[in-house]
Coordinates of C-alpha atoms in Angstrom, one line a residue:
Chain A
M1 CA 30.4 99.6 -59.2
I2 CA 30.4 98.1 -55.8
G3 CA 33.1 100.6 -54.9
A4 CA 30.7 103.4 -55.9
I5 CA 27.9 102.0 -53.8
K6 CA 30.2 101.6 -50.8
A7 CA 31.4 105.2 -51.2
Q8 CA 27.8 106.4 -51.3
V9 CA 26.8 104.4 -48.2
Q10 CA 29.9 105.7 -46.4
S11 CA 29.1 109.3 -47.3
T12 CA 25.5 108.8 -46.1
I13 CA 26.8 107.4 -42.8
D14 CA 29.2 110.3 -42.5
E15 CA 26.4 112.7 -43.0
F16 CA 24.5 111.2 -40.2
T17 CA 27.4 111.2 -37.7
S18 CA 28.3 114.8 -38.7
M19 CA 24.9 116.1 -37.7
N20 CA 24.6 117.1 -34.0
F21 CA 21.6 115.9 -32.0
R22 CA 19.5 119.1 -32.6
Q23 CA 19.9 118.8 -36.4
L24 CA 19.1 115.1 -36.3
L25 CA 15.9 116.0 -34.3
L26 CA 15.0 118.6 -36.8
Q27 CA 15.4 116.2 -39.7
G28 CA 13.6 113.5 -37.9
T29 CA 10.6 115.6 -37.1
N30 CA 10.7 116.7 -40.8
L31 CA 10.4 113.1 -41.8
G32 CA 7.6 112.6 -39.2
L33 CA 5.7 115.5 -40.6
I34 CA 5.9 114.2 -44.2
V35 CA 4.6 110.8 -43.1
T36 CA 1.9 112.1 -40.9
S37 CA 0.6 114.6 -43.5
A38 CA 0.1 111.6 -45.8
L39 CA -1.7 109.8 -43.0
M40 CA -3.9 112.8 -42.3
I41 CA -4.9 113.2 -45.9
W42 CA -5.9 109.5 -45.8
K43 CA -8.0 110.2 -42.7
T44 CA -9.6 113.2 -44.3
L45 CA -10.5 110.9 -47.3
I46 CA -12.1 108.5 -44.9
L47 CA -14.2 111.2 -43.3
V48 CA -15.3 112.7 -46.7
T49 CA -16.2 109.4 -48.4
G50 CA -17.8 107.9 -45.2
S51 CA -15.9 104.7 -46.0
E52 CA -13.5 102.9 -43.7
S53 CA -11.2 102.3 -46.6
P54 CA -11.7 104.8 -49.4
V55 CA -9.2 103.3 -51.8
V56 CA -8.8 99.5 -52.3
V57 CA -6.8 97.3 -54.6
V58 CA -8.5 94.4 -56.3
L59 CA -6.7 91.3 -55.1
S60 CA -8.5 88.5 -56.9
G61 CA -10.0 87.9 -60.3
S62 CA -13.5 87.2 -59.1
M63 CA -15.0 90.3 -60.7
E64 CA -13.6 89.8 -64.2
P65 CA -14.2 91.1 -66.8
G66 CA -15.2 94.2 -64.9
F67 CA -12.3 94.5 -62.5
Y68 CA -9.0 92.8 -62.8
R69 CA -6.4 91.9 -60.2
G70 CA -4.3 95.1 -59.7
D71 CA -7.0 97.6 -60.3
I72 CA -7.5 100.4 -57.8
L73 CA -11.1 101.2 -56.7
F74 CA -12.5 104.4 -55.2
L75 CA -15.2 103.9 -52.7
N76 CA -17.9 106.1 -51.4
M77 CA -20.5 105.1 -48.8
G78 CA -23.3 107.6 -49.0
T79 CA -26.6 107.3 -47.1
A80 CA -28.7 105.6 -49.8
P81 CA -29.6 102.0 -48.9
V82 CA -27.7 99.2 -50.6
R83 CA -29.4 97.9 -53.8
A84 CA -29.0 94.8 -56.0
G85 CA -26.6 95.4 -58.9
E86 CA -24.2 97.7 -57.0
V87 CA -20.6 96.7 -56.7
V88 CA -19.7 96.9 -53.0
V89 CA -16.8 96.3 -50.8
F90 CA -17.5 94.4 -47.6
S91 CA -15.5 93.1 -44.7
L92 CA -16.5 90.1 -42.7
D93 CA -16.2 89.9 -38.9
G94 CA -12.8 88.7 -37.9
R95 CA -11.2 89.1 -41.3
D96 CA -8.8 91.9 -42.3
I97 CA -9.1 91.8 -46.0
P98 CA -12.2 93.4 -47.6
I99 CA -13.9 91.7 -50.6
V100 CA -15.2 93.4 -53.7
H101 CA -18.3 91.7 -55.2
R102 CA -21.7 92.6 -56.6
V103 CA -24.9 92.7 -54.5
I104 CA -27.4 90.2 -56.1
K105 CA -30.1 90.0 -53.4
V106 CA -31.5 92.5 -50.9
H107 CA -34.2 91.8 -48.4
E108 CA -35.3 95.0 -46.7
K109 CA -37.3 95.0 -43.5
S110 CA -36.6 98.7 -43.0
H111 CA -34.1 101.2 -44.3
E112 CA -31.7 100.3 -41.5
D113 CA -32.4 96.5 -41.5
L114 CA -31.2 94.9 -44.6
D115 CA -30.1 91.3 -45.5
I116 CA -27.7 91.4 -48.4
L117 CA -26.3 88.6 -50.5
T118 CA -23.3 89.1 -52.7
K119 CA -21.6 87.2 -55.5
G120 CA -18.4 87.7 -57.6
D121 CA -19.2 88.2 -61.3
A122 CA -16.7 85.5 -62.3
N123 CA -17.6 83.1 -59.5
Y124 CA -19.9 80.1 -60.0
G125 CA -21.8 80.4 -56.8
D126 CA -22.8 83.2 -54.4
D127 CA -20.7 84.3 -51.5
R128 CA -22.2 82.2 -48.8
A129 CA -19.2 80.0 -49.1
L130 CA -17.1 82.9 -48.1
Y131 CA -19.2 84.2 -45.2
N132 CA -18.5 83.1 -41.6
P133 CA -19.9 79.7 -40.6
G134 CA -23.7 80.0 -40.1
Q135 CA -23.8 83.4 -41.7
K136 CA -26.2 83.5 -44.6
W137 CA -26.5 87.3 -45.2
L138 CA -24.5 90.5 -44.9
Q139 CA -25.8 93.4 -42.9
Q140 CA -25.5 97.1 -43.7
E141 CA -22.6 97.5 -41.2
H142 CA -20.5 95.0 -43.1
I143 CA -20.6 97.1 -46.2
M144 CA -17.6 99.5 -46.4
G145 CA -18.6 101.4 -49.5
R146 CA -19.8 101.4 -53.0
V147 CA -17.4 101.5 -56.0
I148 CA -17.7 104.9 -57.7
G149 CA -14.6 104.8 -59.8
Y150 CA -11.5 102.9 -60.7
L151 CA -7.9 103.1 -62.1
P152 CA -6.7 100.0 -64.0
Y153 CA -3.3 98.4 -63.4
V154 CA -2.0 101.0 -60.9
G155 CA -2.6 98.7 -57.9
Q156 CA 0.0 96.2 -59.2
V157 CA 2.6 98.0 -57.1
T158 CA 0.7 97.3 -54.0
I159 CA 0.3 93.7 -54.9
I160 CA 4.0 93.3 -55.5
M161 CA 4.8 95.0 -52.2
N162 CA 2.3 92.6 -50.5
D163 CA 3.8 89.5 -52.1
Y164 CA 7.4 90.6 -51.5
P165 CA 7.5 92.5 -48.2
Y166 CA 11.2 93.2 -48.6
V167 CA 10.4 95.5 -51.5
K168 CA 8.2 97.5 -49.2
Y169 CA 10.8 97.7 -46.4
G170 CA 13.5 98.6 -48.9
L171 CA 11.4 101.4 -50.5
I172 CA 10.4 102.9 -47.1
G173 CA 14.0 102.6 -45.8
A174 CA 15.4 104.3 -48.8
L175 CA 12.8 107.1 -48.7
A176 CA 13.5 107.6 -45.0
V177 CA 17.3 107.8 -45.5
F178 CA 16.7 110.2 -48.4
V179 CA 14.6 112.6 -46.3
L180 CA 16.8 112.4 -43.3
T181 CA 19.9 113.3 -45.2
S182 CA 18.5 116.0 -47.4
K183 CA 19.3 119.3 -46.0
E184 CA 16.8 121.4 -47.9
Chain B
M1 CA 65.7 111.3 -48.4
G2 CA 63.5 109.8 -51.1
K3 CA 61.7 107.7 -48.6
N4 CA 60.9 110.7 -46.4
S5 CA 59.3 112.7 -49.2
K6 CA 57.1 109.8 -50.2
G7 CA 56.1 109.3 -46.6
A8 CA 55.1 112.9 -45.9
P9 CA 51.9 113.1 -47.8
A10 CA 50.8 109.7 -46.5
A11 CA 51.5 110.8 -43.0
A12 CA 49.6 114.1 -43.5
K13 CA 46.6 112.1 -44.8
R14 CA 46.7 109.8 -41.8
A15 CA 46.9 112.8 -39.5
A16 CA 43.9 114.4 -41.2
G17 CA 42.0 111.2 -41.0
L18 CA 42.7 110.8 -37.3
N19 CA 41.6 114.4 -36.5
K20 CA 38.6 114.1 -38.8
E21 CA 38.5 117.9 -39.1
P22 CA 35.5 119.2 -40.8
E23 CA 37.6 122.0 -42.4
L24 CA 39.1 119.4 -44.8
A25 CA 35.7 118.2 -46.0
K26 CA 35.4 118.6 -49.7
V27 CA 32.4 120.4 -51.2
N28 CA 31.0 119.5 -54.5
L29 CA 31.6 122.7 -56.4
Q30 CA 28.8 122.0 -58.9
D31 CA 26.3 121.9 -56.1
G32 CA 25.2 125.4 -55.1
S33 CA 23.3 124.3 -52.0
A34 CA 26.4 122.4 -50.8
I35 CA 28.5 125.6 -51.2
K36 CA 25.9 127.6 -49.3
R37 CA 25.7 125.0 -46.5
A38 CA 29.5 125.0 -46.1
L39 CA 29.7 128.8 -46.0
D40 CA 26.7 129.0 -43.6
E41 CA 28.4 126.4 -41.3
A42 CA 31.7 128.3 -41.4
A43 CA 29.9 131.6 -40.6
T44 CA 28.1 129.9 -37.7
E45 CA 31.4 128.7 -36.2
A46 CA 33.1 132.0 -36.7
L47 CA 30.2 134.0 -35.1
T48 CA 29.6 131.6 -32.2
S49 CA 33.3 131.8 -31.2
S50 CA 33.2 135.7 -31.1
G51 CA 31.3 136.0 -27.9
Y52 CA 27.8 135.1 -29.2
T53 CA 25.8 132.0 -28.4
E54 CA 23.3 130.4 -30.7
D55 CA 19.7 131.2 -29.9
H56 CA 17.6 128.0 -30.3
Y57 CA 14.2 129.6 -29.9
V58 CA 13.0 129.1 -33.5
S59 CA 14.4 125.6 -33.8
N60 CA 12.8 124.6 -30.4
V61 CA 9.4 125.9 -31.5
K62 CA 9.6 124.0 -34.7
I63 CA 10.6 120.7 -33.0
A64 CA 7.9 121.1 -30.3
V65 CA 5.1 121.9 -32.8
S66 CA 6.2 119.1 -35.1
L67 CA 6.2 116.6 -32.2
L68 CA 2.7 117.8 -31.2
L69 CA 1.4 117.3 -34.8
C70 CA 2.9 113.8 -35.0
S71 CA 1.2 112.8 -31.7
L72 CA -2.1 114.1 -33.1
A73 CA -1.6 111.9 -36.1
A74 CA -0.7 109.0 -33.9
T75 CA -3.9 109.5 -31.9
A76 CA -5.9 109.5 -35.0
Q77 CA -4.3 106.3 -36.2
F78 CA -4.2 104.3 -33.0
W79 CA -7.4 105.2 -31.3
P80 CA -9.0 102.0 -30.2
Q81 CA -12.3 102.4 -31.9
K82 CA -12.8 101.7 -35.6
Y83 CA -14.5 104.0 -38.1
P84 CA -17.3 105.0 -38.0
Q85 CA -17.5 105.1 -34.2
N86 CA -14.3 107.2 -33.9
W87 CA -15.4 109.8 -36.4
L88 CA -15.4 112.6 -33.8
V89 CA -11.8 111.8 -32.8
L90 CA -10.8 111.8 -36.5
V91 CA -12.5 115.1 -37.2
V92 CA -10.8 116.8 -34.2
C93 CA -7.4 115.4 -35.1
V94 CA -7.6 116.3 -38.7
V95 CA -8.8 119.8 -38.1
L96 CA -6.2 120.4 -35.4
Y97 CA -3.5 119.0 -37.6
A98 CA -4.5 121.2 -40.5
V99 CA -4.5 124.3 -38.3
G100 CA -1.2 123.3 -36.7
T101 CA 0.6 122.7 -40.0
A102 CA -0.6 126.0 -41.4
G103 CA 0.5 127.8 -38.2
L104 CA 3.9 126.1 -38.4
S105 CA 4.4 127.1 -42.0
L106 CA 3.4 130.7 -41.1
F107 CA 5.7 130.8 -38.2
T108 CA 8.6 129.3 -40.1
S109 CA 8.3 131.8 -43.0
T110 CA 7.9 134.8 -40.9
A111 CA 10.2 134.1 -38.0
E112 CA 12.9 132.3 -39.9
G113 CA 12.7 133.2 -43.6
D114 CA 16.2 133.2 -45.0
A115 CA 17.9 133.1 -41.7
F116 CA 20.1 130.2 -40.8
L117 CA 21.3 131.4 -37.4
F118 CA 20.0 133.4 -34.5
L119 CA 22.5 134.8 -31.9
T120 CA 22.2 136.3 -28.5
S121 CA 25.1 138.2 -27.0
K122 CA 26.8 136.5 -24.1
N123 CA 28.6 139.0 -22.2
L124 CA 29.9 141.8 -24.4
G125 CA 27.4 144.3 -23.2
Q126 CA 25.5 144.3 -26.5
A127 CA 21.8 144.1 -26.0
G128 CA 19.4 142.1 -28.1
Q129 CA 19.4 139.4 -30.7
L130 CA 21.1 139.1 -34.0
R131 CA 19.7 137.4 -37.1
V132 CA 22.0 136.0 -39.7
T133 CA 20.7 135.4 -43.2
S134 CA 22.4 134.4 -46.4
Q135 CA 21.6 134.0 -50.0
L136 CA 23.3 132.2 -52.8
P137 CA 21.1 132.5 -55.9
R138 CA 21.2 129.7 -58.4
F139 CA 23.8 129.8 -61.2
T140 CA 25.7 132.8 -59.6
Y141 CA 28.9 133.0 -57.6
F142 CA 27.9 135.7 -55.2
Y143 CA 27.2 134.7 -51.6
K144 CA 25.5 137.5 -49.6
L145 CA 25.7 137.3 -45.8
T146 CA 23.6 139.7 -43.7
I147 CA 23.7 140.2 -40.0
A148 CA 20.9 142.3 -38.6
T149 CA 19.6 143.2 -35.2
T150 CA 16.1 142.1 -34.4
E151 CA 15.4 144.8 -31.8
A152 CA 15.9 148.5 -31.7
P153 CA 18.2 150.2 -32.6
A154 CA 17.8 148.5 -36.0
A155 CA 21.0 148.0 -37.8
S156 CA 22.3 145.6 -40.4
S157 CA 25.5 144.9 -42.2
E158 CA 25.8 142.8 -45.3
L159 CA 28.7 141.3 -47.2
S160 CA 28.8 140.1 -50.8
L161 CA 31.5 137.6 -51.6
D162 CA 32.6 135.9 -54.7
V163 CA 32.7 132.2 -53.6
T164 CA 35.4 131.4 -56.1
H165 CA 37.8 133.3 -53.9
F166 CA 37.2 131.1 -50.9
F167 CA 37.3 127.5 -52.2
T168 CA 40.2 125.6 -53.6
E169 CA 40.0 123.7 -56.8
E170 CA 39.3 120.5 -54.9
G171 CA 36.4 122.1 -53.1
I172 CA 38.0 122.8 -49.7
L173 CA 36.9 126.0 -48.0
V174 CA 39.7 128.2 -46.9
R175 CA 38.4 129.0 -43.5
P176 CA 40.7 131.6 -42.2
K177 CA 40.1 133.8 -45.2
F178 CA 36.3 133.5 -44.8
E179 CA 36.4 134.0 -41.1
T180 CA 38.3 137.3 -41.6
E181 CA 35.4 138.5 -43.8
V182 CA 32.9 137.4 -41.2
Q183 CA 34.7 139.3 -38.4
Y184 CA 34.9 142.3 -40.6
L185 CA 31.1 142.1 -41.0
L186 CA 30.6 141.8 -37.3
T187 CA 32.8 144.9 -36.5
S188 CA 31.0 146.9 -39.1
L189 CA 27.7 146.0 -37.5
R190 CA 28.9 146.9 -34.0
S191 CA 30.1 150.3 -35.3
K192 CA 26.7 150.9 -36.9
K193 CA 25.0 150.1 -33.6
G194 CA 27.1 152.8 -32.1
Q195 CA 29.2 150.6 -29.8

């Protein structure tokens, strides 16, 4: 078994060394095109939905029983003002990870000037405990999008890759080797 | 006496390992694309050593355009502004990328197509470029090699070979036999061009 793996690794290495520089460049740019085309599709999705992050994974159980950890959510921003009852994804200044909760209060001074309060369905209290110190309300610009659809369970893969980074590196490495050595 | 006969195959193996000659590389005979690759590489070697040099134009264009497209994507990804302030940069990059990718596909399918090699003549007085294409359809044993000129006077020669005649049972390509066929193809093209 180990012998077979060693043989496979050796043959992969041989394939690399047997390619001349030009072929390596061609295969490398091929890999680059595959990666960048995925990236550009993502960017197009950002432009179309108007949301900074059109697809998010639910990381916590604060919205149960509506959304569970590992669900994938599809977001759209739209131009309508935020209203109470909508499930939104917002990001706080200085934090990377966006949060998915429901809007429970909206104070509207004008269409552009809103004070928004959110709360997770399964949480006891509202989100003021999560906001930055001294912040009592969210503004429109903190809202990244409204939830317009979801896929259950599919996001577990992302969570596993987040919790165990070596899985992520291993997968990407294997994919890269596969593309670079395929001579199609 | 007995010792010598046992030592000979081991010595040959060592010699082959030291040389690392690609001719002795085994090809998986169940894999049609591996067979085609081996034949294409052998044809390339045979042709480039007959007074022709490889023309890298198509390959250069592909590499250059791909690098350009990758840098477009890098710009879109690493622009210092966040969405939605950078939306214009995003739109420009996405549109240019889409156009560039479509253009590259078009170029590859028209200029390259089936061809795996482009040649220009070095010094033998023959004008113009040659385009070498090959086909090995799935589940068949017939490898078709075609050499054609890309400029006037238009001429082309093709060769259909049964691949089973050129590989040993272990999957080693018998190069001299194949190279003879390639040379024959080349001379028949030259005679067609009225050399």
